[in-house]
Amino acid sequence: AATLIKLRLMQRPIIVGHSLGALVAVEIAKRYPFIPSRLVLCGPPFYKPKEGKMSFSTETVLRSIYETATKHPEQLVHLSPLFVKVGIANKSLNISDANIESYVGALEASIINQTSLQDVANLKLPITIFYGLFDPVVIGKHIVRLGKECDNITVNRVPYTHEIIGGYVDELAKYLARLPEEL
């Protein structure tokens, strides 16, 4: 937010965020509603607040994996190459003993203890959400519900995984190229 303010832009920017970056975009729009004109969120890992009761769902399993990772960061260091190999993360993911604390801190603050699902539903600016049909970290039903319940949210389900590569890049680029016409 500080960077965007310092730039003294002539127009309110469109903020595009992927994965954790989508959660950051929502937080900026929540705290500084005068900054963005629109949000484009790609693969946002929106989760409901943790409930006391246990249930078996994709969301519960993911939350359990994330919580286990924070309790056993050495395993996260060892497993990160597998995440890249199966397409959960891109080649730039490089978790090591030197930077694991940053990853665990971000995981706890932004993913495990997030309020982004409720926050995005309360925003009034135009929001477009892209999510992959085969995205292992996105809970599609939350995004579909947002699209149905919020007039300002448009949802695009694409036949891809979490990473923005290949055809996902093309679809997102085409959408972003059309935005100036809509504004």
mmCIF file of C-alpha atoms in Angstrom, residues 4 15 17 40 46 58 62 67 71 76 84 102 108 120-121 123-124 127 137-138 152-155 158:
data_model
loop_
_atom_site.group_PDB
_atom_site.id
_atom_site.type_symbol
_atom_site.label_atom_id
_atom_site.label_comp_id
_atom_site.label_asym_id
_atom_site.label_seq_id
_atom_site.Cartn_x
_atom_site.Cartn_y
_atom_site.Cartn_z
ATOM 1 C CA LEU A 4 1.287 2.408 -4.381
ATOM 2 C CA ILE A 15 -4.332 -4.995 -8.183
ATOM 3 C CA GLY A 17 -2.618 -11.152 -6.906
ATOM 4 C CA VAL A 40 -8.088 -9.662 -9.975
ATOM 5 C CA PHE A 46 -9.768 -18.739 0.852
ATOM 6 C CA THR A 58 -10.524 -30.847 1.571
ATOM 7 C CA LEU A 62 -5.291 -28.733 3.836
ATOM 8 C CA GLU A 67 -0.549 -26.766 10.695
ATOM 9 C CA LYS A 71 5.017 -27.664 13.751
ATOM 10 C CA LEU A 76 8.598 -28.569 4.835
ATOM 11 C CA VAL A 84 7.339 -28.233 -7.276
ATOM 12 C CA SER A 102 9.635 -16.625 6.863
ATOM 13 C CA GLU A 108 0.450 -19.065 9.977
ATOM 14 C CA VAL A 120 -13.548 -10.272 0.208
ATOM 15 C CA ALA A 121 -17.309 -10.744 0.632
ATOM 16 C CA LEU A 123 -15.583 -5.430 -0.345
ATOM 17 C CA LYS A 124 -17.616 -3.297 -2.765
ATOM 18 C CA ILE A 127 -13.458 -8.281 -8.183
ATOM 19 C CA VAL A 137 -5.083 -25.532 -2.576
ATOM 20 C CA VAL A 138 -8.267 -23.710 -3.582
ATOM 21 C CA ASN A 152 -19.418 -7.252 -7.556
ATOM 22 C CA ILE A 153 -17.582 -10.605 -7.852
ATOM 23 C CA THR A 154 -17.143 -12.453 -11.141
ATOM 24 C CA VAL A 155 -15.745 -15.972 -11.101
ATOM 25 C CA VAL A 158 -10.125 -22.391 -15.741
#
